[in-house]
Short mmCIF file of C-alpha atoms and ligand atoms in Angstrom, two decimals:
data_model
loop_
_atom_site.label_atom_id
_atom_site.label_comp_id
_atom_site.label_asym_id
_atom_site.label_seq_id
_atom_site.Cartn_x
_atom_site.Cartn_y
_atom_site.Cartn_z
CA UNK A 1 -7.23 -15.72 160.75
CA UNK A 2 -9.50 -16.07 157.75
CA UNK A 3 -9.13 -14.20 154.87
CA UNK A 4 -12.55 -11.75 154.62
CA UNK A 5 -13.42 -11.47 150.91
CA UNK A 6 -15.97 -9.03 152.06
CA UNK A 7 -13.52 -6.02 152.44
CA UNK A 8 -11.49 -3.63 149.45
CA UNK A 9 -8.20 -4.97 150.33
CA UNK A 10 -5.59 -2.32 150.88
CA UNK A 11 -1.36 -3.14 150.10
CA UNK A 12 1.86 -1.23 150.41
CA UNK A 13 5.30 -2.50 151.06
CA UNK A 14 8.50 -0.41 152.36
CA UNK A 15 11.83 -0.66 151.26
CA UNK A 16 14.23 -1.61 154.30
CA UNK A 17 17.54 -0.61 152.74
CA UNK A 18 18.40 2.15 155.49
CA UNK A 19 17.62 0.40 158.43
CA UNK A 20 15.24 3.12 159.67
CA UNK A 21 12.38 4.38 157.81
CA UNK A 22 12.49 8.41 157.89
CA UNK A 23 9.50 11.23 158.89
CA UNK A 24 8.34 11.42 155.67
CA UNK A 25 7.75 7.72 155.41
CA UNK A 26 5.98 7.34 157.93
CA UNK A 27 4.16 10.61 157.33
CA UNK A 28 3.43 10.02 154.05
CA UNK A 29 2.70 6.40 153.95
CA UNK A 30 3.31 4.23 156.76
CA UNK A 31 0.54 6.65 159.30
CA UNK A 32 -2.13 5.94 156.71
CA UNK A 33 -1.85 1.86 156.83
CA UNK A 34 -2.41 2.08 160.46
CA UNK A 35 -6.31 3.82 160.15
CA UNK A 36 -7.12 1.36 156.96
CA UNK A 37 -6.83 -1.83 158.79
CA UNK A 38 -10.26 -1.26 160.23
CA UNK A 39 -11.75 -1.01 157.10
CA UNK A 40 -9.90 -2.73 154.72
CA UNK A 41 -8.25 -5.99 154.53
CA UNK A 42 -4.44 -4.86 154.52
CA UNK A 43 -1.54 -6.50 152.96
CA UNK A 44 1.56 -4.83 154.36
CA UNK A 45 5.52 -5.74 154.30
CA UNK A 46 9.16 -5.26 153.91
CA UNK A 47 10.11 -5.15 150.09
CA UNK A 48 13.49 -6.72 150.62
CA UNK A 49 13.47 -7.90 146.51
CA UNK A 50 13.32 -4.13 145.80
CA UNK A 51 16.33 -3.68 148.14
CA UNK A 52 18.59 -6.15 146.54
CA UNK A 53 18.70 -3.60 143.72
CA UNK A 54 21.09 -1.43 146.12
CA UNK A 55 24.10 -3.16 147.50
CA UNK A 56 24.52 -4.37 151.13
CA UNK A 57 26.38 -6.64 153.08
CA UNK A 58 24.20 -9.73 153.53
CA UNK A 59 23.92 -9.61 157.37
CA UNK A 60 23.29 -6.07 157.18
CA UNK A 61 20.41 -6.73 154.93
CA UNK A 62 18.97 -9.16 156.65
CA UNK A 63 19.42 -7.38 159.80
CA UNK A 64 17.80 -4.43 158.32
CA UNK A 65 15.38 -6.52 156.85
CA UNK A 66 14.09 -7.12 160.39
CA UNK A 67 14.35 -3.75 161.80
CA UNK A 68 12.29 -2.65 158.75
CA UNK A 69 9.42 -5.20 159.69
CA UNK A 70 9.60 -4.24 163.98
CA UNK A 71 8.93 -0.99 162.86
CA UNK A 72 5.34 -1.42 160.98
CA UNK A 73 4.53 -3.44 164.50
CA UNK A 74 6.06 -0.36 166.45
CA UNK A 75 4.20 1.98 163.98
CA UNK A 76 0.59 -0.04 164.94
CA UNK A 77 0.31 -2.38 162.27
CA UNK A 78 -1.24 -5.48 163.68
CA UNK A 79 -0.81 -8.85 162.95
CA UNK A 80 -3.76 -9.89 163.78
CA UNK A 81 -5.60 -7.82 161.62
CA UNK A 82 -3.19 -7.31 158.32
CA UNK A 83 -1.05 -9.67 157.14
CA UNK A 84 2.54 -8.64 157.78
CA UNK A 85 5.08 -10.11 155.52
CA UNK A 86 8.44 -10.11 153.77
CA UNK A 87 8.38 -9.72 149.84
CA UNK A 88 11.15 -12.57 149.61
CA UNK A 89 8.80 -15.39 151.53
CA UNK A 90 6.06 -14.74 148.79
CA UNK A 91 7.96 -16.08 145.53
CA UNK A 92 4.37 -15.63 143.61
CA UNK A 93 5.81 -12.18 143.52
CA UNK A 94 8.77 -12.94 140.65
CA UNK A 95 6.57 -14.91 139.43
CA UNK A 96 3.58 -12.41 138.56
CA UNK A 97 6.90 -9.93 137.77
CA UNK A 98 7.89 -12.36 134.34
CA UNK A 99 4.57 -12.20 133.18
CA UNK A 100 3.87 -8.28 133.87
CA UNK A 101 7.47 -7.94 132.47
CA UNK A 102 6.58 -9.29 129.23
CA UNK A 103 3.38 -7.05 129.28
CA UNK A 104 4.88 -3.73 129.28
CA UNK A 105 6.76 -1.66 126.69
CA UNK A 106 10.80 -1.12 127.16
CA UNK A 107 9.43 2.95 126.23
CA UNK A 108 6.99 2.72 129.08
CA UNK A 109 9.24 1.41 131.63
CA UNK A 110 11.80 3.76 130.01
CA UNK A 111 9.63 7.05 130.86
CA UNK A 112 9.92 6.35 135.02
CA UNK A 113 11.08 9.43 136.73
CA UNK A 114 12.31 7.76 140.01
CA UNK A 115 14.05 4.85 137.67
CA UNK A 116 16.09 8.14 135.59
CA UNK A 117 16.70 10.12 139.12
CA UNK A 118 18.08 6.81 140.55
CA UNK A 119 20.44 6.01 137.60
CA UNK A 120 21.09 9.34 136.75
CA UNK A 121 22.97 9.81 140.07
CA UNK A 122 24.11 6.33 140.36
CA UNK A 123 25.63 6.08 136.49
CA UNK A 124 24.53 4.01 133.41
CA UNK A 125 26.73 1.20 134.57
CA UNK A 126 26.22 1.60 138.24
CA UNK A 127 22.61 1.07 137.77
CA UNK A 128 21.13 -1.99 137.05
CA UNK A 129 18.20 -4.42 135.71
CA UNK A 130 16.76 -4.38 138.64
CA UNK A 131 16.34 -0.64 139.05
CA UNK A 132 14.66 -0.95 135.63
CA UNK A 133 12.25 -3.37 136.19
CA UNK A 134 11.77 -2.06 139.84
CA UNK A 135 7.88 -0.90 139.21
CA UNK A 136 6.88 -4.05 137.49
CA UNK A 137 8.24 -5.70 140.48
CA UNK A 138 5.45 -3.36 142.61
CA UNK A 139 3.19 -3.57 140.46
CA UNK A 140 3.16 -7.71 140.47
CA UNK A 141 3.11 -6.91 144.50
CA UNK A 142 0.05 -4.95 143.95
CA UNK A 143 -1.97 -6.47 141.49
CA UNK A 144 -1.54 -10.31 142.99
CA UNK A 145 -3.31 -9.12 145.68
CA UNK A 146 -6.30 -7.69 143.72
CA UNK A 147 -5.45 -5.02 145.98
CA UNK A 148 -8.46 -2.07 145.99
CA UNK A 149 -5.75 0.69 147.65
CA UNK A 150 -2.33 1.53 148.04
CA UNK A 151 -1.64 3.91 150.59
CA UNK A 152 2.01 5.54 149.46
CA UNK A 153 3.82 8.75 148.93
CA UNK A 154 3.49 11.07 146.21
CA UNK A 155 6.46 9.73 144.46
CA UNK A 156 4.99 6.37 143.68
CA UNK A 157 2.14 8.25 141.91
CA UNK A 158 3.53 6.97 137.82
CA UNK A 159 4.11 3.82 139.51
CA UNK A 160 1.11 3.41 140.57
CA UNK A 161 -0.43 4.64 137.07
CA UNK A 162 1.79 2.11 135.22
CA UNK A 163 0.30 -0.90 137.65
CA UNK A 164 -3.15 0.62 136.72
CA UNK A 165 -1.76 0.09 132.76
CA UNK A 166 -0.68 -2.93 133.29
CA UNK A 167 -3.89 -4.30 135.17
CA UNK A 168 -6.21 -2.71 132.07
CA UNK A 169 -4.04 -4.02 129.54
CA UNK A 170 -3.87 -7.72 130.90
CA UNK A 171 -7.83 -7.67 131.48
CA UNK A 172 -8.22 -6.67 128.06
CA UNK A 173 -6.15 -9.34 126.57
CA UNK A 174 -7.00 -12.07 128.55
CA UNK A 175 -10.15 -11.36 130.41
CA UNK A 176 -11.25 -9.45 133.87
CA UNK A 177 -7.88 -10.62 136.21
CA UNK A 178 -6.70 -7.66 138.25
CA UNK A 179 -8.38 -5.19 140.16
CA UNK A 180 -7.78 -1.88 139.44
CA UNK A 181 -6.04 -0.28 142.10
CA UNK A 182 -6.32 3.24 143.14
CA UNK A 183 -3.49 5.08 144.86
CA UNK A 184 -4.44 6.23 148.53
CA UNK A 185 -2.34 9.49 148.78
CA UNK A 186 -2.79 12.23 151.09
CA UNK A 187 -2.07 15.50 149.46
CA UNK A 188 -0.99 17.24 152.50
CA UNK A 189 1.58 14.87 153.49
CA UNK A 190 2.58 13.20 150.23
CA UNK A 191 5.67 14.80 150.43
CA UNK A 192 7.59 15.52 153.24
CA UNK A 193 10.39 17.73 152.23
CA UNK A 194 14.62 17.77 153.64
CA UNK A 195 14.72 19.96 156.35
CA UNK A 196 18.17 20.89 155.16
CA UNK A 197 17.13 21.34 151.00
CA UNK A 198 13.58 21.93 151.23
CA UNK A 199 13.24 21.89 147.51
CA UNK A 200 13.86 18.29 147.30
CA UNK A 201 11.87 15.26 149.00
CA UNK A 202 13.15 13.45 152.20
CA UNK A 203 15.11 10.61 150.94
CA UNK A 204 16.89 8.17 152.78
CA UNK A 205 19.16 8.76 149.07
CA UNK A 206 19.82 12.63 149.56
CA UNK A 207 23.09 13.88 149.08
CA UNK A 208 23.63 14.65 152.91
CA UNK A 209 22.17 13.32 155.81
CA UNK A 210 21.54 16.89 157.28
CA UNK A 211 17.73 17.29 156.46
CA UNK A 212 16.90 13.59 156.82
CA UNK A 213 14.94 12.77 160.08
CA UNK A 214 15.59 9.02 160.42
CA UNK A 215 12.92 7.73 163.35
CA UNK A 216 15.31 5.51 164.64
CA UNK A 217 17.84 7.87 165.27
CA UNK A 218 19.22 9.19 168.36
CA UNK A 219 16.44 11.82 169.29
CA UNK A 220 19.07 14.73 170.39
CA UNK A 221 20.42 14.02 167.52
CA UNK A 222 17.13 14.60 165.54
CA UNK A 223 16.38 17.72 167.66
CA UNK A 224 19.65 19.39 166.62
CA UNK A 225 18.46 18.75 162.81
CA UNK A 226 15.20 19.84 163.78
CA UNK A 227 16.96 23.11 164.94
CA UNK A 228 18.93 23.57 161.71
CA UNK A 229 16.13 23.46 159.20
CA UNK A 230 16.37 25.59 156.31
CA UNK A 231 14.36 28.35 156.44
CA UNK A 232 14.20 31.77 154.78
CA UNK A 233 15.84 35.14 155.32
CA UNK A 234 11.90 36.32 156.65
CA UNK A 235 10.66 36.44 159.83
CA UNK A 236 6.79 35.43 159.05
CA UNK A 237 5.07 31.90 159.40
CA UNK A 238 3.10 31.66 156.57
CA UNK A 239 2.04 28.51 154.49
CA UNK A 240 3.94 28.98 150.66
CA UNK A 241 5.60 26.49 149.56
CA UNK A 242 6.48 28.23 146.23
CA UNK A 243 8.35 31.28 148.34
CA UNK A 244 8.76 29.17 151.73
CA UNK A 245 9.37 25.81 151.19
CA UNK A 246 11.01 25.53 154.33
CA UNK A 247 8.72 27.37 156.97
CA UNK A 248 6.09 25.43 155.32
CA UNK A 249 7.34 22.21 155.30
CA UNK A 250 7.89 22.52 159.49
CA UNK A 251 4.53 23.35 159.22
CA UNK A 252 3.12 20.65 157.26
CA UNK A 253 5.18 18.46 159.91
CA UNK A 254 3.68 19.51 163.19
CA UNK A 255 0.40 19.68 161.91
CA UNK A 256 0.70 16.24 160.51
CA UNK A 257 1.84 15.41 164.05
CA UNK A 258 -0.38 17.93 166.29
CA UNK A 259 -3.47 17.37 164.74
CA UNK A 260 -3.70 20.88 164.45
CA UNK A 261 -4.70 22.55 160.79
CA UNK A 262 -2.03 24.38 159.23
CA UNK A 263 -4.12 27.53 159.37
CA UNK A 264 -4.28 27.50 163.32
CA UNK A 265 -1.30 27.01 163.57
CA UNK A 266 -0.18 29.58 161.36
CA UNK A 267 -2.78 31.87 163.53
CA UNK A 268 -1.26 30.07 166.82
CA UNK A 269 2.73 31.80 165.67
CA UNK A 270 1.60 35.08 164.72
CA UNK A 271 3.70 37.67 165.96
CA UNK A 272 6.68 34.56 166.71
CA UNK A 273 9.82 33.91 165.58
CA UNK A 274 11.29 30.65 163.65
CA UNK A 275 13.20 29.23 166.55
CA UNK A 276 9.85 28.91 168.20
CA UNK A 277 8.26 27.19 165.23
CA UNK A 278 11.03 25.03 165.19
CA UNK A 279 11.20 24.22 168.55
CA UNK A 280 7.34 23.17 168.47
CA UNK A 281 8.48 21.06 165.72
CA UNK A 282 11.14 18.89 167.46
CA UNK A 283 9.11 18.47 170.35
CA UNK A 284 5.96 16.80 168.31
CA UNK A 285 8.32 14.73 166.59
CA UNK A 286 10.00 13.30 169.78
CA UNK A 287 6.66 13.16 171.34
CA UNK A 288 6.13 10.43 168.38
CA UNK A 289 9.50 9.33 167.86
CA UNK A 290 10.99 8.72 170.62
CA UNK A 291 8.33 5.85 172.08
CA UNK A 292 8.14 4.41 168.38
CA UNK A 293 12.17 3.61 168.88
CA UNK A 294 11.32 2.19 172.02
CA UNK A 295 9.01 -0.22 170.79
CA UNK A 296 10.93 -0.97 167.83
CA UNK A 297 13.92 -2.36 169.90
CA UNK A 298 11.85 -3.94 172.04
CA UNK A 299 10.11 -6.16 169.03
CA UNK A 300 13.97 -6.70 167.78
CA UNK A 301 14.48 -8.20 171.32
CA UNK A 302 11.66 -10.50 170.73
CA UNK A 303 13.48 -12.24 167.31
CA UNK A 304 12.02 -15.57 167.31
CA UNK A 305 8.51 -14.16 167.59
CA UNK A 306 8.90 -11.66 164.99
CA UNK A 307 10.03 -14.33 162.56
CA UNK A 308 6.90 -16.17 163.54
CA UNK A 309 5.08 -12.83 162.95
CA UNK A 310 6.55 -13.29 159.12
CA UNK A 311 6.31 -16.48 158.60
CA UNK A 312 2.84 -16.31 159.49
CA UNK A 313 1.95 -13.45 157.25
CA UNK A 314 3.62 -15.11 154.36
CA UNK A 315 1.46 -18.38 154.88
CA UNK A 316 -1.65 -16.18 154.56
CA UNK A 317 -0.42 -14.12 151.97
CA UNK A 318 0.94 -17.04 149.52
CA UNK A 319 -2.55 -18.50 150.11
CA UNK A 320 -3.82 -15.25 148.07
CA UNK A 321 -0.83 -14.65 145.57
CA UNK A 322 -1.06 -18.49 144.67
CA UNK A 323 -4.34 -18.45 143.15
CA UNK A 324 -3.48 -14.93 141.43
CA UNK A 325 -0.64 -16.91 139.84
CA UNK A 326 -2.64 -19.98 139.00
CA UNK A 327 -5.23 -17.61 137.16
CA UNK A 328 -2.72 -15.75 135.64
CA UNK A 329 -0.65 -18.96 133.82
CA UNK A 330 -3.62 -20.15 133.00
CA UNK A 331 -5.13 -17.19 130.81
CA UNK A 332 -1.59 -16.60 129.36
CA UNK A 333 -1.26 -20.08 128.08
CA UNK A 334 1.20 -22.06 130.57
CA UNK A 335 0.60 -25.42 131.67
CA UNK A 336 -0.03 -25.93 134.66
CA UNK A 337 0.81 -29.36 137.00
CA UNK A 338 -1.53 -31.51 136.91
P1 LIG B 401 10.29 3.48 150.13
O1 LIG B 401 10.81 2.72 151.29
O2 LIG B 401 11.22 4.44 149.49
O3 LIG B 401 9.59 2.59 149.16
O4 LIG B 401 9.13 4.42 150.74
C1 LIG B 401 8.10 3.88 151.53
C2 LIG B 401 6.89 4.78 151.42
O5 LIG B 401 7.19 6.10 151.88
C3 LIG B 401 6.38 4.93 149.99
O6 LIG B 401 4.98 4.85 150.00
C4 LIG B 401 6.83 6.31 149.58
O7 LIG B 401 5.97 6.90 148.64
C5 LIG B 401 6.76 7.06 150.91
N1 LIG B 401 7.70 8.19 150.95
C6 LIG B 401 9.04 8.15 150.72
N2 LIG B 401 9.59 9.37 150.85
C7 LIG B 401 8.58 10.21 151.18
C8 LIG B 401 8.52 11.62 151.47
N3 LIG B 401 9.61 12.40 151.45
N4 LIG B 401 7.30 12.15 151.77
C9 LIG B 401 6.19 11.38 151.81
N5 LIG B 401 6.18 10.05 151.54
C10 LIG B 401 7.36 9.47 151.24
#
């Protein structure tokens, strides 16, 4: 399909390293790609580069790899109308990384939260180069595709401004180049919390798999988590998410799911206890989950045409990331073949 220059273009990878993506990526991301490939011309994919800076067994990556794309089909992203590829079939990406690497400040890259979270926990030694230079990395994936909007999770916010710095910056130096992206975050479900630590964010990375709702996961098994939220020593659903993170993260969840505001439903369980709040919960989540696991095995049946499904995508993405590349050596003084 032709690329149509007409539309903002809209990007955002996902990282594949846990074989399923969890409720709060797909709440907080994943849900919003679906809607924007009406109106913008979307750019979506497995960042399996940004994986390789956890350790895996390489069949268990690439497996992984592949369950991560099945489920952006299984989600509702279309082929048709995005292009769906993997990071590694789109070497423009490295490429653009060098260049944006030698752009930005050891202090700036320094001053990432997620990159001192991730090594904090992991070590000094344990983490490594990669980790660092993990958001130049996105932001090459961003910024080669002159991308308009990236629809993520609250957590990629300073990621998102340091792509921003890193587009200005370049501009000014060498010319307009980049489009300034904007982050596409949706307040309300930015961050889904762990249903068993509701003061921290889902993360496939959390200490204990307790409060992590993994969409690929057997749904009893989901239902019993569901059922063992953390909640409060109250008996009142209210919204608070200073006094009740935990009430109100279940509601954040089912209204993300139920289409129902937060307020209604908070009107809906007056007078009701937390078991029945809960139970609401696990139901919307297997209403969703459940037929989204489905599909996904059912793509991962279909191999050889979800390959083709990549391959594809990479074609039409290189065809973009190429010329971003060629104007990019250009400006910074590289030759290029003649
Ligand atoms: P990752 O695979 O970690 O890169 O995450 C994929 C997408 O999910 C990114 O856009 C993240 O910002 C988003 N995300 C991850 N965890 C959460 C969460 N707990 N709540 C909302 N969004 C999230």
């Amino acid at each position: 399909m032709p690329i149509d220059s007409r539309r903002p273009r809209a990007l955002s990878l996902a990282q594949s390293t846990s074989g399923s993506l969890h409720l709060g990526n797909y709440l907080g991301a994943l849900r919003q790609w679906v809607p924007m490939q009406e109106e913008y011309e979307a750019f979506y994919g497995i960042a399996d580069l940004h994986a390789l800076t956890l350790e895996q067994e390489p069949a268990a990556r690439r497996e992984q790899t592949l369950v991560g794309a099945a489920q952006l089909l299984a989600a509702g992203v279309d082929p048709r109308r995005s292009v769906v590829f993997l990071q590694s079939q789109v070497p423009e990406h490295t490429q653009l990384t060098w260049v944006l690497n030698c752009l930005t400040g050891f202090g700036q890259a320094s001053r990432m939260t997620q990159f001192k979270d991730k090594a904090s926990r992991a070590g000094a030694d344990a983490a490594n180069v990669g980790l660092f230079t993990y958001p130049i990395l996105m932001a090459a994936d961003i910024l080669i595709y002159q991308a308009d909007k990236v629809p993520v999770g609250e957590d990629q916010r300073q990621h998102l401004e340091l792509t921003r710095d890193l587009a200005v910056r370049f501009n000014a130096r060498y010319g307009p180049t980049f489009t300034v992206p904007e982050p596409h975050i949706i307040t309300a479900v930015g961050r889904i919390q762990d249903l068993a630590d509701p003061t921290a964010k889902m993360s496939k990375s959390a200490v204990s798999p307790a409060g992590l709702i993994n969409l690929l996961d057997e749904p009893a098994a989901n239902v019993k988590k569901i059922k063992s939220a953390v909640t409060d020593s109250e008996r009142t659903i209210v919204f608070d998410e200073e006094s009740k993170p935990g009430v109100s993260n279940l509601l954040t969840i089912l209204s993300a799911l139920s289409g129902s505001s937060v307020g209604a439903l908070v009107d809906d369980f007056a007078g009701r206890g937390y078991g029945d709040l809960k139970a609401a919960v696990a139901e919307s989540v297997s209403a969703f989950a459940v037929p989204f696991r489905e599909r996904t095995l059912e793509l991962l049946g279909e191999r050889t045409e979800l390959e083709a499904v990549l391959a594809d995508g990479a074609e039409r993405a290189r065809a973009v990331a190429a010329e971003t590349v060629a104007d990019v050596y250009a400006k910074v003084g590289l030759i290029l073949p003649r």
